[in-house]
Short mmCIF file of C-alpha atoms in Angstrom, two decimals:
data_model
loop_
_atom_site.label_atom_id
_atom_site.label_comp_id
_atom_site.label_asym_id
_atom_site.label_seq_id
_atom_site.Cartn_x
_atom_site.Cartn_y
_atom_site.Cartn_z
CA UNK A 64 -6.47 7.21 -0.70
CA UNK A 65 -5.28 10.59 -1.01
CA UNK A 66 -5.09 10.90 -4.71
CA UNK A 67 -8.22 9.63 -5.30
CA UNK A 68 -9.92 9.50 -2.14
CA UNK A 69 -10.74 6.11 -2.63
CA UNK A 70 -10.58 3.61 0.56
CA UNK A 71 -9.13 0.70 -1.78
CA UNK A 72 -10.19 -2.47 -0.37
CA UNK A 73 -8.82 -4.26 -3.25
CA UNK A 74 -5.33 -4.11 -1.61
CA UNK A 75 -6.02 -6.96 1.27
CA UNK A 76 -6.22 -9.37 -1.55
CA UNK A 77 -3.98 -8.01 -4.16
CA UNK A 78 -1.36 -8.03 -1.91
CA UNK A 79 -1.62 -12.17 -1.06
CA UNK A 80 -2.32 -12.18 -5.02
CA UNK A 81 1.54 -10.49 -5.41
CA UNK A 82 2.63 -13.57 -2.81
CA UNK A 83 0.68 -16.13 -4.04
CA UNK A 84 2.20 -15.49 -8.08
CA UNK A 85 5.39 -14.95 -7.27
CA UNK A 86 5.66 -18.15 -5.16
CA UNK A 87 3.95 -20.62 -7.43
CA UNK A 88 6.03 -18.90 -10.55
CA UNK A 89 9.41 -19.54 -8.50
CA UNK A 90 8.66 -22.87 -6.76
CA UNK A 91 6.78 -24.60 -9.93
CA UNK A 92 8.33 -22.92 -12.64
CA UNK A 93 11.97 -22.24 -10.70
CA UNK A 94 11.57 -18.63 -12.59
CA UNK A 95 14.00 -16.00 -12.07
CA UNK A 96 12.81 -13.85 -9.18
CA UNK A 97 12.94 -10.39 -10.53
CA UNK A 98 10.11 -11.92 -13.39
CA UNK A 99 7.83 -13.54 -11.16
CA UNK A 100 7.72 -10.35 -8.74
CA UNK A 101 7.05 -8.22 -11.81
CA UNK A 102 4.64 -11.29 -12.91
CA UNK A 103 2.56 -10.77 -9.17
CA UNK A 104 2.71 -7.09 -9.87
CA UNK A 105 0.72 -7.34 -13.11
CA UNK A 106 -1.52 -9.94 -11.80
CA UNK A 107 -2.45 -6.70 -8.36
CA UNK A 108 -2.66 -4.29 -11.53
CA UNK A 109 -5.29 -6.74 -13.63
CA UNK A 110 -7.07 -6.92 -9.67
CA UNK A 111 -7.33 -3.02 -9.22
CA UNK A 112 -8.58 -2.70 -12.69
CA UNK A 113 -11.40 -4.89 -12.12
CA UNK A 114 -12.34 -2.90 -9.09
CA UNK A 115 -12.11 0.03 -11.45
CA UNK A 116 -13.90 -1.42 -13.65
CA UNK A 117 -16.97 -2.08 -11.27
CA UNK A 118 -16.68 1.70 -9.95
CA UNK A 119 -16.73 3.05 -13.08
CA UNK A 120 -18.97 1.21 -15.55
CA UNK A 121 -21.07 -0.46 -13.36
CA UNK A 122 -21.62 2.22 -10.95
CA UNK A 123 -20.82 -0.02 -7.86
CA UNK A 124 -19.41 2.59 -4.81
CA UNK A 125 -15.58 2.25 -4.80
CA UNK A 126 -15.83 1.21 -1.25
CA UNK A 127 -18.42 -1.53 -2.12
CA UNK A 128 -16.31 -2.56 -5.77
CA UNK A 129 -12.87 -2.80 -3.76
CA UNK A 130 -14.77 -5.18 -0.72
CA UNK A 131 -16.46 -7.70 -3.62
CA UNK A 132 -12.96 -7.85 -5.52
CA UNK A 133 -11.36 -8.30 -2.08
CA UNK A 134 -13.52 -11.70 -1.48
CA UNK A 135 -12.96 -12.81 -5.33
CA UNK A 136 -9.45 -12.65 -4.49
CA UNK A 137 -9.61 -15.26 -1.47
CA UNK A 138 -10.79 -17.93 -3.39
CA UNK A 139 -8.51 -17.20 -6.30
CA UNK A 140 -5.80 -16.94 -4.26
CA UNK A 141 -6.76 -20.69 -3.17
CA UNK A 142 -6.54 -21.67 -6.60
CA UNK A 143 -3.46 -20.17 -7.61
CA UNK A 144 -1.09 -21.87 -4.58
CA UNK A 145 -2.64 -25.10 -5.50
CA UNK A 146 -0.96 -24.87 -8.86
CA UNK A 147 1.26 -27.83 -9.48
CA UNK A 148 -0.28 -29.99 -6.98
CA UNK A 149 -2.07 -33.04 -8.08
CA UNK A 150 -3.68 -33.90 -4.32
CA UNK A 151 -4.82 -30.60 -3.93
CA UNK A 152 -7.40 -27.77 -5.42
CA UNK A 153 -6.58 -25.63 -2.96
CA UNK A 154 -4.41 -24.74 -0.79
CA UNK A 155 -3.47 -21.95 2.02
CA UNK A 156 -0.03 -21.92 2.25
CA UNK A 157 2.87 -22.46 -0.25
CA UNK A 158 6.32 -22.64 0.90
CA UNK A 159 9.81 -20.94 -0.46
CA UNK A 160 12.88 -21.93 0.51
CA UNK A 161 15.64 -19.94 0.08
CA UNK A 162 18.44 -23.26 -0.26
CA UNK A 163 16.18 -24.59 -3.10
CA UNK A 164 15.00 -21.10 -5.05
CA UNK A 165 16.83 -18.33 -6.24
CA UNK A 166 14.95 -15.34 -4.37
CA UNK A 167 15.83 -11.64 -4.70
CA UNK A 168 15.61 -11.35 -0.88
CA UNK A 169 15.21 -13.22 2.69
CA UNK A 170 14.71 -12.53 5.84
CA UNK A 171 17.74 -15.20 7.02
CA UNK A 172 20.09 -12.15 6.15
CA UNK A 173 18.81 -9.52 7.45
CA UNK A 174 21.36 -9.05 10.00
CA UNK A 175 24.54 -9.87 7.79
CA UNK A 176 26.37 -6.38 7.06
CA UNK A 177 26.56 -8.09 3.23
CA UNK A 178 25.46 -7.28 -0.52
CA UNK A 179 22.57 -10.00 -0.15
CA UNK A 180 21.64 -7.90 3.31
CA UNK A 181 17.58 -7.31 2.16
CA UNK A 182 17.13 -4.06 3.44
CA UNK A 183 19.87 -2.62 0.93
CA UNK A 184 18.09 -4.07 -2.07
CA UNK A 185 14.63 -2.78 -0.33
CA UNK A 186 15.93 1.14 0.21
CA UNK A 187 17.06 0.89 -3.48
CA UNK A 188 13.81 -0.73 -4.50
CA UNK A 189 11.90 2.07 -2.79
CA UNK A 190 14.05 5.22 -3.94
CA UNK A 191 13.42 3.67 -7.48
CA UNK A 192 9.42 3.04 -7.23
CA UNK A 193 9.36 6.95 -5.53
CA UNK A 194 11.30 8.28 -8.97
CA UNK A 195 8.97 6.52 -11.18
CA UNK A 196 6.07 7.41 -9.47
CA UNK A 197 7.00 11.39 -9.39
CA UNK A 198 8.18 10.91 -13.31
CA UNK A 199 4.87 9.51 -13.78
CA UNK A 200 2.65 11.77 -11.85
CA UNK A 201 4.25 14.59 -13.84
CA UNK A 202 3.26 13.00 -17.32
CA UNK A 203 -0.12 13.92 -18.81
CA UNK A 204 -1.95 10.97 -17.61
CA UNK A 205 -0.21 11.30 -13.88
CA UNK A 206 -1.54 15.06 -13.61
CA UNK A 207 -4.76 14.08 -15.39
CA UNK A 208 -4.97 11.41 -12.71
CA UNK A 209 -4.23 13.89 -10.02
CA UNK A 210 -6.84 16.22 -11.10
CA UNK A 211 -9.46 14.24 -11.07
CA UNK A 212 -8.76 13.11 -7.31
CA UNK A 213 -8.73 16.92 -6.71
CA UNK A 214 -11.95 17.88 -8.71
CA UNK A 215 -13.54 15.77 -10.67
CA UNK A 216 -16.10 18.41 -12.19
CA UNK A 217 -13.35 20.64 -12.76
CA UNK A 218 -11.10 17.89 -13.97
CA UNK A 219 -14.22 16.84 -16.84
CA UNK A 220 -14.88 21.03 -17.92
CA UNK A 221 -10.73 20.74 -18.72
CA UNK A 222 -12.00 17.32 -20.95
CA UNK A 223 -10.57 14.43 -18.64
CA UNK A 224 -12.21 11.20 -18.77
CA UNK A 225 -12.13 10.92 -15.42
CA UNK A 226 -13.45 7.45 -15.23
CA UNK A 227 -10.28 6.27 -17.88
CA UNK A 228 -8.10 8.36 -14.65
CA UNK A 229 -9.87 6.55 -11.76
CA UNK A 230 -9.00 2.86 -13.46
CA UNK A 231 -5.77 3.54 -14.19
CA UNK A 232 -5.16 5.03 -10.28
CA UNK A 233 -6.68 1.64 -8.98
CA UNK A 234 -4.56 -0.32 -11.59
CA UNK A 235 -1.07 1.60 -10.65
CA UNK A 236 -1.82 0.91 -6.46
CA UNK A 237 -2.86 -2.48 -6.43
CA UNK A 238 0.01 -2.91 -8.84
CA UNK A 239 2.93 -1.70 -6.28
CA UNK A 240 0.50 -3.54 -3.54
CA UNK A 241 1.28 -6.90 -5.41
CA UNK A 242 4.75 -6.15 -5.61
CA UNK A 243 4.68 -5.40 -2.34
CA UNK A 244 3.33 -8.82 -1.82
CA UNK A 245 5.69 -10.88 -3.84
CA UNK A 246 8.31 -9.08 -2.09
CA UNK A 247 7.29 -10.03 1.22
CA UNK A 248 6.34 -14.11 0.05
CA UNK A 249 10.28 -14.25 -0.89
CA UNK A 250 11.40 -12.41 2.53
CA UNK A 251 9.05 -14.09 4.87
CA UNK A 252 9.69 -17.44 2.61
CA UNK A 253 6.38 -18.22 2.15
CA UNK A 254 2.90 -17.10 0.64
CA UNK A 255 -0.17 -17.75 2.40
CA UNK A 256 -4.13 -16.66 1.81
CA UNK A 257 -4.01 -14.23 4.85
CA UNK A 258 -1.07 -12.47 4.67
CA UNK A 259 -2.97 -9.29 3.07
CA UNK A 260 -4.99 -9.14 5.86
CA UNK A 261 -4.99 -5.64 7.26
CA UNK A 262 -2.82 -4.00 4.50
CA UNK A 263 -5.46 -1.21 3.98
CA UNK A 264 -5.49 -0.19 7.85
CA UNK A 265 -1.36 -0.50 7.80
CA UNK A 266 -1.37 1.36 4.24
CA UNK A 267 -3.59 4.04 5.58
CA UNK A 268 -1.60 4.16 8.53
CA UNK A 269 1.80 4.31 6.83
CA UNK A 270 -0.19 7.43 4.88
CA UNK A 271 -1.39 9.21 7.89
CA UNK A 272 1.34 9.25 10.07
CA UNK A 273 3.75 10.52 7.88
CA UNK A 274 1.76 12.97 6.87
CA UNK A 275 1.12 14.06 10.45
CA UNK A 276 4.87 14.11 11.16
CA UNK A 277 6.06 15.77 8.20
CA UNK A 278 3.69 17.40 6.21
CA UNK A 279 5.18 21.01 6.82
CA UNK A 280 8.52 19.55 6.13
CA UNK A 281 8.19 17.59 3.29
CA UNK A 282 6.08 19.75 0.79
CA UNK A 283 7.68 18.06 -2.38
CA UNK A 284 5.55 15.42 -3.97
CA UNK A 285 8.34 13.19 -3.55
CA UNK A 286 9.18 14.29 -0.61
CA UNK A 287 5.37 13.46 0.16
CA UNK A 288 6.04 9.91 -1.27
CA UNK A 289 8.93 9.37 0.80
CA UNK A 290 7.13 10.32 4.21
CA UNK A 291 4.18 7.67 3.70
CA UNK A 292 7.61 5.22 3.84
CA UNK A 293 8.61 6.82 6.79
CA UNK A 294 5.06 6.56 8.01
CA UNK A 295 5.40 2.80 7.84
CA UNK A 296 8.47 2.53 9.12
CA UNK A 297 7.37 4.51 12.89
CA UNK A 298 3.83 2.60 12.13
CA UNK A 299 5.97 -0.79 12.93
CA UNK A 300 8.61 0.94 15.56
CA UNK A 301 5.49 1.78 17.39
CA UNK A 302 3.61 -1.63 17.05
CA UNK A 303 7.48 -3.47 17.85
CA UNK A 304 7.87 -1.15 21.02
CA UNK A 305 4.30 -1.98 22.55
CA UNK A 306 4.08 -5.49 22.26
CA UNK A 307 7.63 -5.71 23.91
CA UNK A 308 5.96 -3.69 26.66
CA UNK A 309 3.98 -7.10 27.37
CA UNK A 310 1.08 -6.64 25.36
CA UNK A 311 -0.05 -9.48 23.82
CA UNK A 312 0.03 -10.23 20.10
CA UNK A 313 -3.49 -11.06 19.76
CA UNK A 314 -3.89 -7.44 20.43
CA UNK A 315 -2.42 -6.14 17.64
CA UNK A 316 -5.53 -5.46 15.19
CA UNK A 317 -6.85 -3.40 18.52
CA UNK A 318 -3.62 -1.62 18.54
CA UNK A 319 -3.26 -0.48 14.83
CA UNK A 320 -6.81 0.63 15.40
CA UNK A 321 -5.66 3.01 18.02
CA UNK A 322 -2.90 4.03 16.62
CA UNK A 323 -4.59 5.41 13.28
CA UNK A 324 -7.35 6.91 15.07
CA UNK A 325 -4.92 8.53 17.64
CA UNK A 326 -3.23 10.00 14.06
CA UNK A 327 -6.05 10.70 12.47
CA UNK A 328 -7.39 13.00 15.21
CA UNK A 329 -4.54 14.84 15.48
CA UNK A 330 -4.81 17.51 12.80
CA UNK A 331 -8.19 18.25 14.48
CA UNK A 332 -6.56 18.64 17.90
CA UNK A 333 -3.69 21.02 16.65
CA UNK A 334 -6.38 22.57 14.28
CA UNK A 335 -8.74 23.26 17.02
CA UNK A 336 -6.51 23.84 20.10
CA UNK A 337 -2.98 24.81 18.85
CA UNK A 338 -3.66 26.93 16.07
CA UNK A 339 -4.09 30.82 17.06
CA UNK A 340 -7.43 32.18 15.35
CA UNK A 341 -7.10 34.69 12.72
CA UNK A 342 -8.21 38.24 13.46
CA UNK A 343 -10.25 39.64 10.80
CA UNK A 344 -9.41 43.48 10.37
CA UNK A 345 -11.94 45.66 9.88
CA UNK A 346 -12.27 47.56 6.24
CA UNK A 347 -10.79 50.80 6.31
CA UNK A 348 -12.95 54.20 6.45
CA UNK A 349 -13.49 56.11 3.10
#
């Protein structure tokens, strides 16, 4: 989104597309669960370069690309959990149990102060995925990539095929979305079709806020990295707090929506009412 500018809407189904890979790889195939992670991860990649791949060759607004790819997905998705099953073509939901499968990570730990605690293996996960991603974004492709998101005329005079940079920025996100997504199928124990729903307005969200919050602070790009984590992390404090206030849960789409516009208008309020105006000083007399 900020790299590009591009409003991915690829990532809703990439990210059941991680889930749904990584679950039928370690339930059918009992594969090791680093592999079939890594496995989901390629499959979001292969997903965000179609959608490149319909921006770029076939002219199709990003926007419009990302929303068909999206609804591919859902039916694919389908397909894919129903792997294995000889009663079914498709199906929604596939289960992973954590006493039958090896899994990287559950959720049943999360509150034991041990090694197989998921939130240590996730903060090392992350601070690995933020190194690669500032190693890469320093490389000629990453900066080639970068440029074009900042000018793409600019980026083309300086010979950048900026269409090669825009496929391989789709490819990259809806990569880490997928591993995102096989993550979560091994933590929550299950994959199902609609458990992508709403990643783009939590991933923009995650974005926004911690760029908000810490945008004069952090001015490193990994620094930047590291705040859209943080961003995610107050994005869920916030949502956790509310609905313990009494709200109800079915009101949680209505909240996020408030919550990123209530975000995403406040760089115009501080701009507008917080920030003193610049005097302009007059040129000086011959």
């Amino acid at each position: 989104f900020r790299l590009l500018d591009i409003p991915d809407m690829t990532c809703d189904g990439s990210f059941a597309l991680g889930g749904c890979v990584c679950a039928v790889l370690i339930v059918n195939n009992n594969a090791d669960p680093l592999l079939a992670v890594l496995a989901g991860m390629c499959a979001g990649a292969i997903a965000g370069a179609v959608t490149g791949i319909l921006t770029t060759v076939f002219e199709i607004p990003a926007i419009l690309a990302g929303i068909l790819t999206q609804i591919s997905l859902w039916s694919i998705n389908l397909r894919i959990m129903a792997i294995g099953d000889e009663n079914a073509t498709t199906k929604a939901t596939l289960a992973v149990s954590v006493d039958k499968n090896d899994l990287l990570l559950s959720s049943r730990y999360v509150r034991e102060p041990a090694l197989n605690n998921p939130l240590l293996l996730l903060v090392l996960l992350t601070a690995a995925v933020i190194a690669l991603l500032y190693w890469f974004f320093g490389t000629e492709q990453g900066s080639a990539l970068r440029a074009t998101g900042a000018n793409q005329s600019m980026a083309r005079a300086q010979g950048i095929n900026t269409n090669t940079a825009k496929v391989l920025g789709l490819v990259v996100s809806n990569g880490l979305v997928a591993l995102a997504g096989g993550l979560l199928a091994q933590y929550q124990g299950s994959a199902t079709i609609d458990m992508g729903r709403g990643a783009i307005v939590i991933g923009l969200a995650a974005v926004i806020i911690g760029e908000v919050l810490l945008d004069k602070v952090f001015r490193n790009f990994a620094l930047k990295l590291l705040s859209a984590v943080i961003g995610a992390i107050i994005y869920y404090v916030v949502i956790t707090v509310v609905l313990r206030l009494g709200l109800e849960s079915t009101d949680l789409k209505l909240l996020t929506a408030l919550v990123v516009a209530v975000f995403l208008a406040v760089p115009y309020w501080k701009g507008r009412y917080f920030t003193k105006p610049v005097r302009k000083e007059g040129a000086p007399h011959a």
